[in-house]
Amino acid sequence: MNGEKKEIPKGTLGLVELYCLSIGQVIGAGVITLVGPAITATGYSAWLAYLLAIVLGFFTVFPLVFICGTLRLGGGYYSLIGALTNKTLAGMYAFAQLTKLLSISLFAVSLGVYVQSLFPQVNTTVCGVAFLTFFYVVNLCGIDMMAKIQKYMTWVLIAALLMLIVFGLMHYNHPVFDITHQNFLTNGVAGLWTASFLFVYSTTGYSMTMNYGSVARNPQRDIPWALILSVPTLVILYCGVAAAGSCVLPMEEVMDQPLTLVARVALPKVLFIAFIIGGPIMALLTTMNSTMPANCLPIMVSCKDGWLPKSFGKENKRGVAWKIMTLNYLLGLVPLLLGFNVKTITNNIMLLNSCMYLMCYYAYFQMPKKYPDAWKRSRWHVADRVYYLVCAVGLVGQCAILVNSAFALTPIIAIVSIAAIAICCVLGLLRARSPEVTVSTTIWED
C-alpha cells in the first residue's frame, strides 16, 4: 500500500508550544456558555459533571498518548489511518477530513457575539470576518509565527479564567461542594450524565495536537506530554469555573445563563472587561488560530498522496499549504456571511466527526501488530493486553458520545450528516482504484 518513504521532517515546536496549542485548542467559548445549561440539568454538581466529562474525554484520547509516543505522524490522523489500516479507509478519511474546514466558522460566529457585548455598536459579522482574516494572514506566515502568538494568548486565557475562579469562590454564598444538599443533584444521576455529555464536546479538543507531528521538534516525547498535561489544566480551569459559576448567585438566576452574568457580579467593572477580553474572546481566538494548521496539515499530506490534486497542497516559502489554508478561510466565511448560528454549525459537524473517530479506533488496535519493533522500544510501552484495554475503554466512550450526539440531531441534520458520510465513502472507494493515488509512508519510528 505504501509508496516511497518520506524524509523525516525537522520540526521547531517544543513542549511549551505544543501545550499552548493543546490548551488553546480545547478551551473555547463553551466553558462560558455551557455552565448555565449544566446547572439547569444537575444543579450545584455542575463542577462534578465537568470532572466526569474530562475523565470520559481523556479515555477517548488516551490511546493517542501511546501512539504518538511510539510513532511520528507526518499527517496526523490521516497518516494514522493510511499506515495502520488500508488504502480505501485512508481515502474515505481523506475526503471526510475536508468537512473539518467548516469548524472554523463556529469560532468566528461566536466571537462577534462576545465582542458586541462590550461594544454594542460593533457588527458581529464584520467582527468575525476581521478576526478570521487576521489569523488567516498569521497562519500564512508560518507555523512558528502562529505558535508564538498562540503561546501569549494562551497564558492570557489561563490567567483570565483563574481570576474568575478566585473572585467567584470568594463569593462562596451557596453550598456547591455539599453533596448532601437538595440542589446538588437536582435531577439525580440522569441529570448529572446529561450535563457531562453536554460538556464532553469541549474537553477533547487537545487531541488535535497529534496533527503537529511533522512540525514538532521531538514529537514522540513532547506530544504525549502535551496531551497529558492538558488534563489537570482542564480539571482546574473547567471545574473551578463551574464551581465559581454556581456559588455567586442563587441557582435559579444562573440556570441556562452564560457565565458572563456571574462574572459581572463577582468581578469589579475593570476586571470584568479584562475577563471578557481574556476569557471568552481569547478562548475563541486561541481555538481559531490553532484550528487552521491542525486542519490543513493532514489535508496537505493527503494531497501529496493524490487523493486531491497535488498542486492543491503546494507550500509557500514558509512551508504553509496556502491553497488549503485559503479554502479553510473561505469555508469559514460562508456560514458567517449566511448568518448560521452556532448550534446549526455544531450539529452539522458533530455526527461526521464521531464517525471519523471510530475509523481512528480501528487504526489504534492495529498499531502493536503493524509496528511491533517501534512499540517494544517505545518509552510508553505497556503489555499489549493493557494497551488493548485502554483502546477498548476509549472505544466504548466514543460510542456513547456518538449515540448521544445522534439523539441530539434533528431529522434534517441527521440526513445531511449521513449523506455526507456516504459521499465520503463513495469518493474514497472510487479514488482508491486510481493508479495516481499512492499512500506514502508519513509515519516514522525514530
Coordinates of C-alpha atoms in Angstrom, one line a residue:
M1 CA 0.0 0.0 0.0
N2 CA 2.7 2.4 0.9
G3 CA 4.8 4.4 -1.5
E4 CA 8.3 5.7 -1.1
K5 CA 9.2 6.6 2.5
K6 CA 9.3 10.3 3.1
E7 CA 12.3 12.1 4.6
I8 CA 11.8 12.8 8.3
P9 CA 10.8 16.4 8.7
K10 CA 12.7 18.8 11.0
G11 CA 10.2 20.5 13.3
T12 CA 10.6 23.5 15.6
L13 CA 7.7 23.3 18.1
G14 CA 8.7 22.3 21.6
L15 CA 6.7 21.1 24.6
V16 CA 5.6 24.6 25.7
E17 CA 4.3 25.5 22.2
L18 CA 2.5 22.2 21.9
Y19 CA 1.0 22.5 25.4
C20 CA -0.3 26.0 24.5
L21 CA -1.7 24.7 21.2
S22 CA -3.5 21.9 23.2
I23 CA -5.0 24.3 25.7
G24 CA -5.9 27.0 23.2
Q25 CA -7.5 24.3 21.0
V26 CA -9.6 22.7 23.7
I27 CA -10.8 25.7 25.7
G28 CA -13.4 27.5 23.6
A29 CA -16.4 29.7 24.5
G30 CA -18.2 26.5 25.6
V31 CA -16.7 27.0 29.1
I32 CA -18.6 30.3 29.3
T33 CA -21.9 29.3 27.6
L34 CA -22.4 25.7 28.9
V35 CA -22.2 26.2 32.7
G36 CA -25.7 27.7 32.9
P37 CA -27.4 24.9 31.0
A38 CA -25.5 22.3 33.1
I39 CA -26.7 23.9 36.3
T40 CA -30.2 23.5 34.9
A41 CA -29.6 19.8 34.3
T42 CA -27.8 18.9 37.5
G43 CA -27.7 21.9 40.0
Y44 CA -24.7 22.6 42.1
S45 CA -23.0 19.4 40.8
A46 CA -22.1 21.1 37.5
W47 CA -18.4 21.1 38.5
L48 CA -18.7 17.3 39.1
A49 CA -20.3 17.0 35.6
Y50 CA -17.3 18.7 34.2
L51 CA -14.9 16.4 36.0
L52 CA -16.7 13.3 34.7
A53 CA -16.7 14.8 31.2
I54 CA -12.9 15.4 31.4
V55 CA -12.3 11.9 32.5
L56 CA -14.6 10.4 29.8
G57 CA -12.9 12.6 27.2
F58 CA -9.4 11.6 28.4
F59 CA -10.3 7.9 28.0
T60 CA -11.2 8.6 24.3
V61 CA -7.9 10.4 23.8
F62 CA -5.7 8.1 25.9
P63 CA -4.7 5.7 23.1
L64 CA -3.0 8.7 21.3
V65 CA -0.5 9.0 24.2
F66 CA 0.8 5.6 23.4
I67 CA 0.7 6.0 19.6
C68 CA 2.2 9.5 19.5
G69 CA 4.9 8.3 22.0
T70 CA 5.8 5.5 19.6
L71 CA 5.4 6.9 16.1
R72 CA 5.9 10.3 14.5
L73 CA 2.8 11.1 12.4
G74 CA 3.5 13.4 9.5
G75 CA -0.1 13.9 8.6
G76 CA -1.9 13.4 11.9
Y77 CA -5.0 11.3 11.9
Y78 CA -4.8 10.9 8.1
S79 CA -1.3 9.3 8.4
L80 CA -2.6 7.1 11.2
I81 CA -5.4 5.7 9.1
G82 CA -3.2 5.4 6.0
A83 CA -0.3 3.5 7.7
L84 CA -2.3 1.3 10.1
T85 CA -5.4 0.3 8.0
N86 CA -5.8 0.3 4.3
K87 CA -5.9 2.5 1.2
T88 CA -9.7 2.6 1.0
L89 CA -10.2 3.8 4.5
A90 CA -7.4 6.3 4.0
G91 CA -9.3 7.7 1.1
M92 CA -12.6 7.8 3.0
Y93 CA -10.8 9.7 5.8
A94 CA -9.0 12.0 3.3
F95 CA -12.4 13.2 1.9
A96 CA -14.1 13.3 5.3
Q97 CA -11.5 15.5 6.8
L98 CA -12.4 18.2 4.4
T99 CA -15.6 18.8 6.4
K100 CA -13.5 19.8 9.3
L101 CA -12.7 23.0 7.5
L102 CA -16.2 24.2 8.3
S103 CA -15.5 24.2 12.0
I104 CA -13.5 27.4 11.9
S105 CA -16.8 29.3 11.2
L106 CA -18.0 28.2 14.6
F107 CA -15.5 30.4 16.4
A108 CA -15.9 33.4 14.1
V109 CA -19.7 33.4 14.7
S110 CA -19.3 33.2 18.4
L111 CA -16.6 35.8 18.6
G112 CA -18.7 38.6 17.2
V113 CA -21.4 38.0 19.9
Y114 CA -18.9 38.5 22.8
V115 CA -17.2 41.5 21.2
Q116 CA -20.6 43.1 20.8
S117 CA -21.4 42.5 24.5
L118 CA -18.6 45.0 25.2
F119 CA -19.1 47.3 22.2
P120 CA -22.8 47.2 21.2
Q121 CA -22.1 49.3 18.1
V122 CA -19.9 46.5 16.6
N123 CA -21.4 44.4 13.8
T124 CA -21.0 40.7 14.7
T125 CA -20.4 39.6 11.2
V126 CA -17.8 42.2 10.4
C127 CA -16.0 41.4 13.7
G128 CA -16.0 37.7 12.9
V129 CA -14.7 38.3 9.3
A130 CA -12.0 40.7 10.6
F131 CA -10.5 38.2 13.2
L132 CA -10.8 35.2 10.8
T133 CA -8.9 37.3 8.2
F134 CA -6.3 38.3 10.7
F135 CA -5.5 34.7 11.8
Y136 CA -5.6 33.6 8.1
V137 CA -2.7 36.0 7.5
V138 CA -0.9 35.0 10.6
N139 CA -1.0 31.3 9.6
L140 CA 0.2 32.1 6.1
C141 CA 3.3 33.5 7.8
G142 CA 4.3 30.0 9.0
I143 CA 3.9 27.6 12.0
D144 CA 6.5 29.5 14.1
M145 CA 4.6 32.8 13.9
M146 CA 1.3 31.1 14.7
A147 CA 2.7 29.2 17.7
K148 CA 4.4 32.3 19.1
I149 CA 1.1 34.3 19.1
Q150 CA -0.7 31.2 20.4
K151 CA 1.6 31.0 23.4
Y152 CA 1.0 34.5 24.6
M153 CA -2.8 34.3 24.0
T154 CA -3.0 31.0 26.0
W155 CA -1.3 32.5 29.0
V156 CA -3.7 35.4 29.0
L157 CA -6.6 32.9 28.7
I158 CA -5.5 30.8 31.6
A159 CA -4.9 34.0 33.8
A160 CA -8.4 35.3 33.0
L161 CA -10.1 32.0 33.9
L162 CA -8.1 31.7 37.1
M163 CA -9.1 35.3 38.0
L164 CA -12.8 34.4 37.7
I165 CA -12.3 31.3 39.8
V166 CA -10.6 33.2 42.6
F167 CA -13.1 36.0 42.7
G168 CA -16.0 33.7 42.3
L169 CA -15.1 31.4 45.1
M170 CA -14.5 34.5 47.3
H171 CA -18.3 35.0 47.0
Y172 CA -18.9 31.5 48.4
N173 CA -22.7 32.0 49.1
H174 CA -24.0 28.6 48.1
P175 CA -23.0 25.1 49.1
V176 CA -21.7 23.9 45.7
F177 CA -19.5 21.2 47.3
D178 CA -22.1 19.8 49.7
I179 CA -23.1 16.5 48.1
T180 CA -26.0 16.1 50.6
H181 CA -27.7 19.4 49.6
Q182 CA -31.0 19.1 47.9
N183 CA -29.7 21.3 45.0
F184 CA -26.6 19.3 44.4
L185 CA -28.1 16.6 42.2
T186 CA -31.4 18.2 41.3
N187 CA -32.2 15.7 38.6
G188 CA -30.4 12.7 40.0
V189 CA -27.7 10.7 38.2
A190 CA -29.5 11.1 34.9
G191 CA -29.2 14.9 35.2
L192 CA -25.5 14.5 36.0
W193 CA -24.9 12.4 32.9
T194 CA -26.9 14.8 30.8
A195 CA -24.6 17.7 31.9
S196 CA -21.5 15.5 31.4
F197 CA -22.3 14.7 27.8
L198 CA -23.1 18.4 27.3
F199 CA -19.6 19.2 28.5
V200 CA -17.7 16.4 26.8
Y201 CA -17.5 18.0 23.4
S202 CA -15.5 20.8 25.0
T203 CA -13.0 18.6 26.7
T204 CA -11.3 16.6 24.0
G205 CA -10.0 19.2 21.5
Y206 CA -6.4 18.8 22.8
S207 CA -6.3 15.6 20.8
M208 CA -5.8 17.7 17.7
T209 CA -2.2 18.3 18.9
M210 CA -1.2 15.0 17.3
N211 CA -1.6 16.7 13.9
Y212 CA 1.6 18.7 14.6
G213 CA 3.9 15.6 14.4
S214 CA 5.6 17.0 11.3
V215 CA 6.4 20.4 12.8
A216 CA 7.3 19.3 16.4
R217 CA 11.0 19.2 17.5
N218 CA 10.7 16.0 19.4
P219 CA 7.1 14.7 18.8
Q220 CA 7.4 11.3 20.4
R221 CA 8.5 12.9 23.7
D222 CA 6.6 16.2 23.7
I223 CA 3.2 15.4 22.1
P224 CA 2.2 12.8 24.7
W225 CA 3.1 15.1 27.5
A226 CA 1.2 18.0 25.9
L227 CA -1.9 15.7 25.8
I228 CA -1.4 14.5 29.4
L229 CA -0.7 18.0 30.9
S230 CA -3.8 19.3 29.3
V231 CA -5.9 17.1 31.6
P232 CA -5.0 18.6 35.0
T233 CA -5.2 22.0 33.5
L234 CA -8.8 21.4 32.4
V235 CA -9.7 20.0 35.8
I236 CA -8.5 23.1 37.5
L237 CA -10.0 25.6 35.0
Y238 CA -13.2 23.9 34.0
C239 CA -14.2 22.5 37.4
G240 CA -13.1 25.8 39.0
V241 CA -15.1 27.9 36.6
A242 CA -18.2 25.7 37.0
A243 CA -17.9 25.9 40.8
A244 CA -17.5 29.7 40.7
G245 CA -20.5 29.9 38.4
S246 CA -22.6 28.1 40.9
C247 CA -21.8 29.8 44.1
V248 CA -22.1 33.5 43.5
L249 CA -25.8 33.9 42.6
P250 CA -28.9 31.8 43.5
M251 CA -29.3 28.8 41.3
E252 CA -32.5 29.9 39.7
E253 CA -30.8 33.1 38.5
V254 CA -27.9 31.3 36.7
M255 CA -29.8 28.4 35.1
D256 CA -29.4 28.5 31.3
Q257 CA -27.5 31.8 31.6
P258 CA -23.9 32.4 30.3
L259 CA -21.1 32.7 32.8
T260 CA -20.8 36.4 32.0
L261 CA -23.7 37.0 34.3
V262 CA -21.8 35.7 37.2
A263 CA -18.6 37.4 36.1
R264 CA -20.4 40.8 36.1
V265 CA -21.3 40.3 39.8
A266 CA -18.1 38.7 41.0
L267 CA -15.6 41.0 39.3
P268 CA -15.1 44.8 39.6
K269 CA -16.0 46.5 36.4
V270 CA -12.4 46.9 35.1
L271 CA -11.7 43.3 35.8
F272 CA -15.0 42.2 34.2
I273 CA -13.9 43.9 31.0
A274 CA -10.5 42.3 31.3
F275 CA -12.2 38.9 31.8
I276 CA -14.4 39.2 28.7
I277 CA -11.4 40.0 26.6
G278 CA -9.0 37.5 28.2
G279 CA -11.7 34.8 28.8
P280 CA -14.4 34.1 26.2
I281 CA -12.8 36.3 23.4
M282 CA -9.3 34.9 24.0
A283 CA -10.7 31.3 24.2
L284 CA -12.2 31.8 20.7
L285 CA -9.1 33.4 19.3
T286 CA -6.7 30.7 20.5
T287 CA -9.0 28.0 19.1
M288 CA -9.4 29.8 15.8
N289 CA -5.7 30.3 15.5
S290 CA -4.7 26.7 16.3
T291 CA -7.5 25.0 14.3
M292 CA -6.3 26.4 11.0
P293 CA -3.0 24.5 10.8
A294 CA -4.4 21.5 12.6
N295 CA -7.0 21.2 9.9
C296 CA -4.6 21.9 7.0
L297 CA -1.6 19.8 7.8
P298 CA -3.3 16.4 7.3
I299 CA -5.0 17.6 4.1
M300 CA -1.7 18.7 2.7
V301 CA -0.3 15.1 3.2
S302 CA -3.4 13.6 1.5
C303 CA -2.9 16.0 -1.5
K304 CA 0.7 14.7 -1.9
D305 CA -0.7 11.2 -1.9
G306 CA -3.0 12.0 -4.8
W307 CA -6.5 12.0 -3.2
L308 CA -6.8 15.6 -4.1
P309 CA -4.8 17.5 -6.8
K310 CA -1.2 17.6 -5.7
S311 CA -1.0 21.2 -6.7
F312 CA -3.6 22.0 -4.1
G313 CA -1.1 21.0 -1.4
K314 CA 1.6 23.3 -2.7
E315 CA 3.5 25.1 0.0
N316 CA 4.6 28.8 0.1
K317 CA 8.2 29.7 1.2
R318 CA 7.2 29.4 4.8
G319 CA 6.1 25.8 4.5
V320 CA 2.3 26.6 4.5
A321 CA -0.1 24.9 2.1
W322 CA -1.6 28.3 1.2
K323 CA -4.3 27.0 -1.1
I324 CA -5.7 24.7 1.6
M325 CA -5.4 27.5 4.1
T326 CA -7.3 29.8 1.7
L327 CA -10.0 27.2 1.3
N328 CA -10.3 26.9 5.0
Y329 CA -10.6 30.6 5.3
L330 CA -13.3 30.9 2.6
L331 CA -15.3 28.0 4.0
G332 CA -15.2 29.7 7.4
L333 CA -16.6 32.8 5.8
V334 CA -19.6 31.1 4.2
P335 CA -21.7 30.3 7.4
L336 CA -20.6 33.6 8.9
L337 CA -21.9 35.6 5.9
L338 CA -25.1 33.5 5.6
G339 CA -25.9 34.1 9.3
F340 CA -25.8 30.5 10.5
N341 CA -26.0 30.2 14.3
V342 CA -23.6 28.3 16.5
K343 CA -26.0 25.4 17.1
T344 CA -26.6 24.7 13.4
I345 CA -22.9 24.6 12.7
T346 CA -22.1 22.4 15.6
N347 CA -24.8 19.9 14.9
N348 CA -23.8 19.6 11.2
I349 CA -20.3 18.5 12.0
M350 CA -20.9 16.5 15.2
L351 CA -22.1 13.2 13.8
L352 CA -19.5 13.1 11.0
N353 CA -16.6 13.8 13.4
S354 CA -17.8 11.0 15.7
C355 CA -17.8 8.5 12.8
M356 CA -14.3 9.7 11.8
Y357 CA -13.1 9.0 15.3
L358 CA -14.5 5.4 15.1
M359 CA -12.3 4.9 12.0
C360 CA -9.3 6.0 14.1
Y361 CA -10.1 3.4 16.7
Y362 CA -9.8 0.7 14.1
A363 CA -6.3 2.0 13.4
Y364 CA -5.4 2.2 17.2
F365 CA -6.0 -1.5 17.5
Q366 CA -3.6 -2.2 14.6
M367 CA -0.6 -0.3 16.0
P368 CA 1.2 -3.1 18.0
K369 CA 0.9 -5.5 15.1
K370 CA 1.9 -3.1 12.3
Y371 CA 4.9 -1.5 14.2
P372 CA 6.0 -4.2 16.7
D373 CA 9.6 -3.1 16.9
A374 CA 8.8 0.6 17.5
W375 CA 6.2 -0.4 20.0
K376 CA 8.7 -2.5 22.0
R377 CA 11.2 0.3 22.0
S378 CA 8.6 3.0 23.0
R379 CA 9.1 4.8 26.3
W380 CA 5.3 4.4 26.6
H381 CA 5.3 0.6 26.0
V382 CA 2.9 -1.4 28.1
A383 CA 1.8 -5.0 27.8
D384 CA -0.4 -5.5 24.7
R385 CA -3.4 -6.5 26.8
V386 CA -3.2 -3.3 28.7
Y387 CA -2.9 -1.2 25.6
Y388 CA -5.9 -3.0 24.0
L389 CA -7.9 -2.5 27.2
V390 CA -7.1 1.3 27.0
C391 CA -8.3 1.3 23.4
A392 CA -11.5 -0.7 24.3
V393 CA -12.4 1.6 27.1
G394 CA -11.9 4.6 24.8
L395 CA -14.0 3.0 22.1
V396 CA -16.9 2.4 24.5
G397 CA -16.7 6.1 25.5
Q398 CA -16.6 7.2 21.9
C399 CA -19.6 5.1 21.0
A400 CA -21.5 6.6 23.9
I401 CA -20.6 10.1 22.6
L402 CA -21.7 9.0 19.1
V403 CA -25.1 7.7 20.3
N404 CA -25.7 10.8 22.4
S405 CA -24.8 13.2 19.5
A406 CA -27.1 11.2 17.2
F407 CA -30.1 11.7 19.5
A408 CA -29.3 15.5 19.6
L409 CA -29.8 15.9 15.8
T410 CA -32.9 16.9 14.0
P411 CA -34.1 14.6 11.2
I412 CA -32.9 17.1 8.5
I413 CA -29.4 17.5 10.0
A414 CA -29.2 13.7 10.6
I415 CA -30.0 13.1 6.9
V416 CA -27.4 15.7 5.7
S417 CA -24.8 14.2 8.0
I418 CA -25.5 10.6 6.8
A419 CA -25.4 11.8 3.2
A420 CA -22.0 13.5 3.8
I421 CA -20.7 10.3 5.3
A422 CA -22.0 8.2 2.3
I423 CA -20.4 10.7 -0.2
C424 CA -17.0 10.5 1.5
C425 CA -17.2 6.7 1.5
V426 CA -18.1 6.5 -2.2
L427 CA -15.3 9.1 -3.1
G428 CA -12.8 7.1 -1.1
L429 CA -13.8 3.8 -2.8
L430 CA -13.6 5.2 -6.3
R431 CA -10.5 7.2 -5.9
A432 CA -8.6 4.3 -4.2
R433 CA -8.7 2.5 -7.6
S434 CA -6.8 5.2 -9.3
P435 CA -3.1 4.5 -10.0
E436 CA -2.4 8.2 -9.3
V437 CA -3.0 7.6 -5.6
T438 CA -0.2 6.2 -3.5
V439 CA -0.5 6.3 0.2
S440 CA 3.0 7.5 1.3
T441 CA 4.7 6.4 4.5
T442 CA 4.4 9.6 6.6
I443 CA 4.9 7.7 9.8
W444 CA 8.4 7.3 11.3
E445 CA 9.5 5.0 14.0
D446 CA 12.6 7.0 15.1

